[in-house]
mmCIF file of C-alpha atoms in Angstrom:
data_model
loop_
_atom_site.group_PDB
_atom_site.id
_atom_site.type_symbol
_atom_site.label_atom_id
_atom_site.label_comp_id
_atom_site.label_asym_id
_atom_site.label_seq_id
_atom_site.Cartn_x
_atom_site.Cartn_y
_atom_site.Cartn_z
ATOM 1 C CA MET A 253 0.086 -0.256 -0.255
ATOM 2 C CA LEU A 254 3.002 2.628 0.759
ATOM 3 C CA ALA A 255 4.209 1.509 -3.092
ATOM 4 C CA SER A 256 1.770 1.960 -4.554
ATOM 5 C CA TYR A 257 1.304 5.633 -2.860
ATOM 6 C CA HIS A 258 4.538 6.264 -3.467
ATOM 7 C CA HIS A 259 3.650 5.665 -7.174
ATOM 8 C CA THR A 260 0.602 7.891 -6.667
ATOM 9 C CA TRP A 261 2.165 10.576 -5.190
ATOM 10 C CA LEU A 262 5.379 10.985 -7.822
ATOM 11 C CA GLY A 263 2.452 10.126 -11.002
ATOM 12 C CA ARG A 264 0.480 12.966 -9.381
ATOM 13 C CA HIS A 265 3.409 15.405 -8.841
ATOM 14 C CA ALA A 266 5.811 14.456 -12.045
ATOM 15 C CA MET A 267 2.824 16.348 -14.091
ATOM 16 C CA LYS A 268 3.030 19.643 -12.756
ATOM 17 C CA PRO A 269 5.169 22.276 -14.946
ATOM 18 C CA LEU A 270 8.497 22.801 -14.130
ATOM 19 C CA GLY A 271 9.569 25.183 -11.167
ATOM 20 C CA CYS A 272 6.659 24.371 -9.491
ATOM 21 C CA GLU A 273 8.790 22.110 -7.109
ATOM 22 C CA THR A 274 12.075 22.694 -5.914
ATOM 23 C CA PRO A 275 14.960 19.607 -6.037
ATOM 24 C CA LEU A 276 14.519 20.364 -2.304
ATOM 25 C CA SER A 277 11.018 19.141 -1.619
ATOM 26 C CA TRP A 278 11.137 16.224 -4.082
ATOM 27 C CA ARG A 279 13.906 14.603 -2.052
ATOM 28 C CA CYS A 280 12.376 15.541 1.525
ATOM 29 C CA ALA A 281 9.283 14.052 0.298
ATOM 30 C CA THR A 282 11.391 10.879 -1.426
ATOM 31 C CA ILE A 283 13.165 10.418 1.997
ATOM 32 C CA ARG A 284 9.928 10.906 4.112
ATOM 33 C CA ILE A 285 8.047 7.931 1.687
ATOM 34 C CA ASN A 286 11.108 5.723 1.687
ATOM 35 C CA GLU A 287 11.279 6.167 5.812
ATOM 36 C CA GLU A 288 7.637 5.236 6.116
ATOM 37 C CA MET A 289 7.864 1.901 3.943
ATOM 38 C CA ALA A 290 10.948 0.838 5.923
ATOM 39 C CA ALA A 291 9.013 0.986 8.923
ATOM 40 C CA ALA A 292 6.351 -0.440 7.858
ATOM 41 C CA ALA A 293 8.674 -3.769 6.840
ATOM 42 C CA SER A 294 10.065 -3.556 10.246
ATOM 43 C CA TRP A 295 6.739 -3.533 12.089
ATOM 44 C CA ALA A 296 5.640 -6.517 9.612
ATOM 45 C CA ALA A 297 8.691 -8.130 10.394
ATOM 46 C CA LYS A 298 8.864 -7.763 14.051
ATOM 47 C CA LEU A 299 5.089 -8.620 14.506
ATOM 48 C CA LYS A 300 5.590 -12.169 12.574
ATOM 49 C CA LEU A 301 8.805 -12.757 14.807
ATOM 50 C CA HIS A 302 6.480 -12.279 17.781
ATOM 51 C CA ASN A 303 4.172 -14.549 16.208
ATOM 52 C CA GLN A 304 6.910 -17.492 15.747
ATOM 53 C CA LYS A 305 7.762 -16.915 19.634
ATOM 54 C CA HIS A 306 4.241 -16.906 20.755
ATOM 55 C CA PRO A 307 2.423 -19.348 18.913
ATOM 56 C CA PRO A 308 -1.515 -19.531 19.946
ATOM 57 C CA ALA A 309 -2.642 -21.701 22.826
ATOM 58 C CA PRO A 310 -3.788 -25.428 21.382
ATOM 59 C CA LYS A 311 -7.211 -25.496 21.486
ATOM 60 C CA THR A 312 -9.290 -27.679 24.020
ATOM 61 C CA GLU A 313 -10.656 -30.705 23.362
ATOM 62 C CA GLU A 314 -14.102 -28.798 23.926
ATOM 63 C CA GLU A 315 -13.160 -26.236 20.920
ATOM 64 C CA ARG A 316 -12.127 -28.789 18.580
ATOM 65 C CA ARG A 317 -15.077 -30.346 19.090
ATOM 66 C CA LYS A 318 -17.512 -27.644 18.403
ATOM 67 C CA GLU A 319 -15.223 -26.957 15.495
ATOM 68 C CA ASP A 320 -15.254 -30.406 13.524
ATOM 69 C CA GLU A 321 -19.473 -30.047 14.358
ATOM 70 C CA ARG A 322 -19.288 -26.734 12.374
ATOM 71 C CA LEU A 323 -17.399 -27.640 9.392
ATOM 72 C CA PHE A 324 -19.516 -31.008 8.850
ATOM 73 C CA GLU A 325 -22.701 -29.076 9.271
ATOM 74 C CA GLU A 326 -21.373 -26.625 6.665
ATOM 75 C CA GLU A 327 -20.233 -29.261 4.859
ATOM 76 C CA TYR A 328 -23.594 -31.444 4.799
ATOM 77 C CA THR A 329 -25.190 -28.055 4.265
ATOM 78 C CA SER A 330 -23.334 -27.541 1.181
ATOM 79 C CA LEU A 331 -23.684 -31.526 0.274
ATOM 80 C CA ARG A 332 -27.654 -30.803 0.056
ATOM 81 C CA GLY A 333 -27.720 -27.886 -1.621
ATOM 82 C CA GLU A 334 -29.388 -26.019 1.101
ATOM 83 C CA ALA A 335 -28.215 -22.285 1.181
ATOM 84 C CA GLU A 336 -27.522 -20.477 4.593
ATOM 85 C CA LYS A 337 -30.656 -19.065 5.643
ATOM 86 C CA LYS A 338 -29.825 -15.114 5.525
ATOM 87 C CA TYR A 339 -33.541 -14.020 5.787
ATOM 88 C CA GLU A 340 -33.468 -12.370 2.063
ATOM 89 C CA HIS A 341 -37.347 -13.451 1.743
ATOM 90 C CA ILE A 342 -39.263 -13.047 5.117
ATOM 91 C CA PRO A 343 -41.034 -16.526 5.970
ATOM 92 C CA ARG A 344 -44.673 -16.897 6.101
ATOM 93 C CA PHE A 345 -45.817 -16.601 9.273
ATOM 94 C CA TYR A 346 -49.670 -15.969 8.105
ATOM 95 C CA CYS A 347 -52.166 -19.033 6.838
ATOM 96 C CA LYS A 348 -55.621 -17.537 5.455
ATOM 97 C CA PRO A 349 -58.355 -19.732 6.769
ATOM 98 C CA PRO A 350 -59.829 -22.914 4.484
ATOM 99 C CA ARG A 351 -62.483 -21.881 1.974
ATOM 100 C CA ASP A 352 -65.699 -23.116 2.129
ATOM 101 C CA ASP A 353 -65.141 -25.896 -0.825
ATOM 102 C CA GLN A 354 -62.185 -27.338 1.174
ATOM 103 C CA VAL A 355 -63.704 -29.156 3.620
ATOM 104 C CA LEU A 356 -60.693 -31.427 5.013
ATOM 105 C CA GLN A 357 -58.864 -28.594 5.629
ATOM 106 C CA GLN A 358 -61.693 -26.780 7.888
ATOM 107 C CA LYS A 359 -62.456 -29.975 9.436
ATOM 108 C CA LEU A 360 -58.838 -30.324 10.459
ATOM 109 C CA ARG A 361 -58.345 -27.123 11.471
ATOM 110 C CA GLU A 362 -61.640 -27.036 13.778
ATOM 111 C CA ASP A 363 -60.191 -30.604 15.635
ATOM 112 C CA ALA A 364 -56.894 -28.671 16.025
ATOM 113 C CA ARG A 365 -58.971 -26.421 17.855
ATOM 114 C CA ALA A 366 -61.388 -28.106 19.896
ATOM 115 C CA VAL A 367 -58.167 -30.058 21.151
ATOM 116 C CA PHE A 368 -56.193 -26.631 21.889
ATOM 117 C CA LEU A 369 -59.161 -25.080 23.808
ATOM 118 C CA GLN A 370 -59.674 -28.625 25.924
ATOM 119 C CA ARG A 371 -56.191 -28.827 26.628
ATOM 120 C CA ARG A 372 -56.567 -25.341 27.549
ATOM 121 C CA GLY A 373 -59.592 -25.813 29.712
ATOM 122 C CA SER A 374 -57.968 -29.086 31.671
ATOM 123 C CA GLU A 375 -55.292 -26.353 32.758
ATOM 124 C CA LEU A 376 -58.024 -24.567 35.181
ATOM 125 C CA MET A 377 -59.429 -25.124 38.318
ATOM 126 C CA ASP A 378 -62.416 -27.115 38.842
ATOM 127 C CA ASN A 379 -64.909 -26.463 41.634
ATOM 128 C CA GLU A 380 -63.717 -28.738 43.937
ATOM 129 C CA GLU A 381 -59.860 -27.463 43.899
ATOM 130 C CA LEU A 382 -61.445 -23.987 44.381
ATOM 131 C CA THR A 383 -63.537 -25.629 47.198
ATOM 132 C CA LYS A 384 -60.271 -26.916 48.967
ATOM 133 C CA LEU A 385 -58.523 -23.328 48.139
ATOM 134 C CA TRP A 386 -61.047 -21.631 50.460
ATOM 135 C CA SER A 387 -60.710 -24.238 53.417
ATOM 136 C CA ILE A 388 -56.554 -23.810 52.971
ATOM 137 C CA LEU A 389 -57.352 -19.798 52.963
ATOM 138 C CA GLU A 390 -59.472 -19.763 55.974
ATOM 139 C CA GLU A 391 -57.062 -21.975 58.115
ATOM 140 C CA LYS A 392 -54.263 -20.095 57.237
ATOM 141 C CA HIS A 393 -55.541 -16.571 57.807
ATOM 142 C CA THR A 394 -53.371 -14.201 59.862
ATOM 143 C CA PRO A 395 -54.492 -12.671 63.549
ATOM 144 C CA PRO A 396 -55.091 -10.258 64.811
ATOM 145 C CA ASP A 397 -58.480 -9.266 64.004
ATOM 146 C CA LEU A 398 -59.282 -5.786 63.392
ATOM 147 C CA GLY A 399 -63.028 -6.123 64.952
ATOM 148 C CA THR A 400 -64.270 -7.156 61.980
ATOM 149 C CA ASP A 401 -65.294 -10.144 60.294
ATOM 150 C CA GLU A 402 -62.583 -9.592 57.986
ATOM 151 C CA GLN A 403 -60.007 -12.276 57.548
ATOM 152 C CA MET A 404 -56.831 -11.377 56.531
ATOM 153 C CA ILE A 405 -53.521 -13.144 55.403
ATOM 154 C CA SER A 406 -49.624 -12.024 55.646
ATOM 155 C CA TYR A 407 -47.095 -12.231 52.686
ATOM 156 C CA THR A 408 -45.800 -14.794 54.542
ATOM 157 C CA ALA A 409 -48.229 -17.231 55.282
ATOM 158 C CA PHE A 410 -49.678 -16.376 51.240
ATOM 159 C CA LEU A 411 -46.577 -17.938 50.148
ATOM 160 C CA ASN A 412 -46.708 -20.960 52.612
ATOM 161 C CA ILE A 413 -50.312 -21.278 50.823
ATOM 162 C CA LYS A 414 -48.399 -21.859 47.610
ATOM 163 C CA ASP A 415 -47.053 -24.780 48.707
ATOM 164 C CA GLN A 416 -50.106 -26.612 49.788
ATOM 165 C CA VAL A 417 -52.059 -26.424 46.903
ATOM 166 C CA SER A 418 -52.485 -27.426 43.186
ATOM 167 C CA ASP A 419 -50.307 -26.928 40.229
ATOM 168 C CA LYS A 420 -53.259 -25.034 38.501
ATOM 169 C CA CYS A 421 -53.513 -22.756 41.555
ATOM 170 C CA LYS A 422 -49.805 -21.838 42.022
ATOM 171 C CA PRO A 423 -49.609 -18.945 39.480
ATOM 172 C CA PHE A 424 -52.118 -16.614 41.484
ATOM 173 C CA PHE A 425 -49.758 -16.672 44.399
ATOM 174 C CA THR A 426 -47.277 -14.249 43.174
ATOM 175 C CA ALA A 427 -45.765 -10.841 44.684
ATOM 176 C CA GLU A 428 -47.650 -8.917 41.654
ATOM 177 C CA VAL A 429 -50.823 -10.438 42.981
ATOM 178 C CA PHE A 430 -50.193 -9.738 46.500
ATOM 179 C CA THR A 431 -50.003 -6.240 45.561
ATOM 180 C CA LYS A 432 -52.478 -5.914 43.484
ATOM 181 C CA LEU A 433 -54.790 -6.901 46.445
ATOM 182 C CA LEU A 434 -52.931 -5.077 49.690
ATOM 183 C CA ARG A 435 -55.274 -1.963 50.626
ATOM 184 C CA ASP A 436 -54.685 0.142 53.888
ATOM 185 C CA ASP A 437 -54.069 -2.784 56.210
ATOM 186 C CA PRO A 438 -51.632 -1.794 59.029
ATOM 187 C CA TYR A 439 -50.491 -5.369 59.138
ATOM 188 C CA GLY A 440 -49.589 -5.439 55.339
ATOM 189 C CA ARG A 441 -52.223 -7.846 54.963
ATOM 190 C CA VAL A 442 -54.764 -8.823 52.086
ATOM 191 C CA SER A 443 -58.229 -10.029 52.603
ATOM 192 C CA VAL A 444 -58.922 -13.613 52.166
ATOM 193 C CA SER A 445 -62.571 -13.078 50.558
ATOM 194 C CA GLN A 446 -60.648 -10.418 48.119
ATOM 195 C CA LEU A 447 -58.020 -13.365 47.552
ATOM 196 C CA PHE A 448 -60.284 -15.818 46.214
ATOM 197 C CA SER A 449 -62.588 -13.503 44.281
ATOM 198 C CA TYR A 450 -60.089 -12.204 42.426
ATOM 199 C CA ILE A 451 -59.047 -15.969 41.832
ATOM 200 C CA MET A 452 -62.640 -17.077 41.387
ATOM 201 C CA ARG A 453 -62.758 -14.152 38.729
ATOM 202 C CA LYS A 454 -59.692 -14.864 36.505
ATOM 203 C CA VAL A 455 -60.898 -18.720 36.645
ATOM 204 C CA TRP A 456 -64.689 -17.283 35.160
ATOM 205 C CA LEU A 457 -62.853 -15.475 32.331
ATOM 206 C CA GLN A 458 -60.728 -17.838 31.429
ATOM 207 C CA GLN A 459 -63.639 -20.557 31.375
ATOM 208 C CA THR A 460 -65.767 -18.356 29.603
ATOM 209 C CA ARG A 461 -63.534 -17.546 27.059
ATOM 210 C CA ILE A 462 -63.131 -20.574 26.468
ATOM 211 C CA GLY A 463 -66.618 -21.742 26.182
ATOM 212 C CA LEU A 464 -66.875 -18.212 23.579
ATOM 213 C CA SER A 465 -63.984 -19.536 21.292
ATOM 214 C CA LEU A 466 -65.426 -22.960 20.901
ATOM 215 C CA PHE A 467 -68.354 -21.180 19.098
ATOM 216 C CA ASP A 468 -65.620 -18.826 16.847
ATOM 217 C CA ILE A 469 -65.696 -21.300 13.373
ATOM 218 C CA GLN A 470 -63.156 -19.684 11.947
ATOM 219 C CA GLY A 471 -60.959 -18.960 15.255
ATOM 220 C CA LEU A 472 -60.108 -15.581 14.495
ATOM 221 C CA GLY A 473 -61.356 -14.412 17.878
ATOM 222 C CA TYR A 474 -64.583 -12.947 16.910
ATOM 223 C CA LEU A 475 -68.107 -13.934 17.047
ATOM 224 C CA LYS A 476 -71.104 -13.411 14.065
ATOM 225 C CA GLU A 477 -74.379 -13.161 15.522
ATOM 226 C CA SER A 478 -75.402 -16.845 14.997
ATOM 227 C CA ASP A 479 -72.314 -17.727 16.921
ATOM 228 C CA LEU A 480 -73.520 -15.762 19.945
ATOM 229 C CA GLU A 481 -77.156 -17.172 19.242
ATOM 230 C CA ASN A 482 -75.855 -20.967 19.505
ATOM 231 C CA TYR A 483 -73.204 -19.691 22.531
ATOM 232 C CA ILE A 484 -76.505 -18.536 24.818
ATOM 233 C CA LEU A 485 -79.286 -21.113 23.493
ATOM 234 C CA GLU A 486 -76.427 -23.667 24.967
ATOM 235 C CA LEU A 487 -76.361 -21.760 27.836
ATOM 236 C CA ILE A 488 -79.826 -21.448 28.871
ATOM 237 C CA PRO A 489 -80.243 -24.877 30.329
ATOM 238 C CA THR A 490 -77.390 -24.315 32.759
ATOM 239 C CA LEU A 491 -79.005 -21.390 34.310
ATOM 240 C CA PRO A 492 -81.664 -21.753 37.121
ATOM 241 C CA GLN A 493 -83.269 -18.843 37.273
ATOM 242 C CA LEU A 494 -84.791 -19.874 33.686
ATOM 243 C CA ASN A 495 -85.491 -23.352 34.487
ATOM 244 C CA CYS A 496 -89.451 -21.877 34.649
ATOM 245 C CA LEU A 497 -89.180 -20.846 30.693
ATOM 246 C CA GLU A 498 -90.559 -22.481 28.403
ATOM 247 C CA GLU A 499 -88.919 -24.050 25.309
ATOM 248 C CA SER A 500 -90.594 -21.877 23.104
ATOM 249 C CA PHE A 501 -90.035 -18.634 24.678
ATOM 250 C CA TYR A 502 -85.902 -19.778 24.014
ATOM 251 C CA SER A 503 -85.833 -17.698 20.827
ATOM 252 C CA PHE A 504 -87.402 -14.565 22.292
ATOM 253 C CA TYR A 505 -84.821 -14.561 25.174
ATOM 254 C CA VAL A 506 -81.984 -15.352 22.903
ATOM 255 C CA CYS A 507 -82.600 -12.854 20.307
ATOM 256 C CA THR A 508 -83.237 -10.357 23.240
ATOM 257 C CA ALA A 509 -79.346 -10.946 24.600
ATOM 258 C CA VAL A 510 -78.167 -11.093 21.401
ATOM 259 C CA ARG A 511 -79.092 -7.599 20.330
ATOM 260 C CA LYS A 512 -77.940 -6.167 23.793
ATOM 261 C CA PHE A 513 -74.447 -7.262 22.711
ATOM 262 C CA PHE A 514 -74.787 -5.993 19.349
ATOM 263 C CA PHE A 515 -75.752 -2.665 20.206
ATOM 264 C CA PHE A 516 -73.415 -1.773 22.166
ATOM 265 C CA LEU A 517 -70.542 -4.144 21.451
ATOM 266 C CA ASP A 518 -70.559 -3.222 17.038
ATOM 267 C CA PRO A 519 -71.422 0.311 16.832
ATOM 268 C CA LEU A 520 -70.190 0.140 13.173
ATOM 269 C CA ARG A 521 -72.897 -2.592 12.189
ATOM 270 C CA THR A 522 -69.854 -5.220 10.846
ATOM 271 C CA GLY A 523 -71.626 -8.414 12.063
ATOM 272 C CA LYS A 524 -69.120 -9.707 14.181
ATOM 273 C CA ILE A 525 -67.634 -8.483 17.728
ATOM 274 C CA LYS A 526 -64.334 -9.698 19.307
ATOM 275 C CA ILE A 527 -64.590 -11.992 21.947
ATOM 276 C CA GLN A 528 -62.400 -9.683 24.162
ATOM 277 C CA ASP A 529 -65.099 -6.723 24.024
ATOM 278 C CA ILE A 530 -67.527 -9.756 25.296
ATOM 279 C CA LEU A 531 -64.970 -11.014 28.377
ATOM 280 C CA ALA A 532 -64.735 -7.263 28.794
ATOM 281 C CA CYS A 533 -68.123 -5.997 29.044
ATOM 282 C CA GLY A 534 -70.424 -6.483 32.052
ATOM 283 C CA PHE A 535 -72.943 -8.193 30.192
ATOM 284 C CA LEU A 536 -71.687 -11.508 30.518
ATOM 285 C CA ASP A 537 -71.569 -10.829 34.769
ATOM 286 C CA ASP A 538 -75.733 -11.039 35.352
ATOM 287 C CA LEU A 539 -75.720 -13.742 32.293
ATOM 288 C CA LEU A 540 -73.400 -16.123 33.934
ATOM 289 C CA GLU A 541 -73.480 -15.337 37.603
ATOM 290 C CA VAL A 542 -76.553 -17.101 37.921
ATOM 291 C CA SER A 543 -75.238 -20.322 36.480
ATOM 292 C CA PRO A 544 -73.675 -22.815 38.853
ATOM 293 C CA GLY A 545 -70.265 -23.178 38.987
ATOM 294 C CA TYR A 546 -69.427 -19.440 38.318
#
C-alpha cells in the first residue's frame, strides 16, 4: 500500500510544470516515504517474529469438538444444496383460513382448535379445587383481627399456601397478585375473601373465554350473530333462574340478549364482535353469575 502511494504521489506531482516544486522538496518527500515504508516493513517483521515466538494456545477438546461440528454442518449443508439462511425472504407467518370448499382443511382446523381449547380447559381449577383452596385460606388466615369479620392473610402465610395448593392454582400466588390486593391494612395483609374472589374471577374469565372460543368457527377471535345465538342457546339449560322458562320462549330470550350485545359492542354494524370485548363488558356478569359453578 505504501509503494502504491509512493508511485501515485510521484505520478501526480510529475505532471506539474517545472518550477512548481523545488528539488529540495522532492528529495524530502522521497526520503519521508522511504522512511515510512522501512518502518512498515520493520513492524511487519517484528509482528511475524512475535507470532513465531508466541504461537496460539492449543485448542481444548471442547473447542475442537465444536469446530468439527461446525465444519461438518457446513459440509453437510453444502452437499444437500441448502444455502445459508440470511432472511433474504421473509418467512410465511400467516395462513388464510380454509375456503368453504376445502372440507378436509376445515375439519382439521376445527379438530385442532377443539383439542387446544380442551387442553386449556384442563389447566383450569374445577369446583373441588376451589373449595379446597377456600378451606386452606380460612385455615391460614393471619391474626390479629381488627374488630371485623374480615379475615386477613400476611405475605408469609400467602407464600406458605402456595406450597399446599395444586399446580393449577400456583400462578395466582405471586408477589404481583399480593400487591394488587394490598389495601390499608396496618399489618400489610390482604383480605382472604378478596383474594378468593380475585382467583374466582380469573378462572371465570378463562372458562368463559374458552366457552366462547368453541363457537368461533374460523378461530379469528370474534363471533358472528349466529355464533353468539348458539352460545346463549346452549347456556340457557345451565341457568337455574330460567328453569321456569318454556322452551318455546328460548328464541325470544336469545334474540333479546344477542341484540343487546351487538347494539353496544358493534356500533359500526360489522356483524361481528370480538371475544375480548364480550369479556370486558359487564353483560356476561348478569348472564352467567346465576349459572352453577360461577
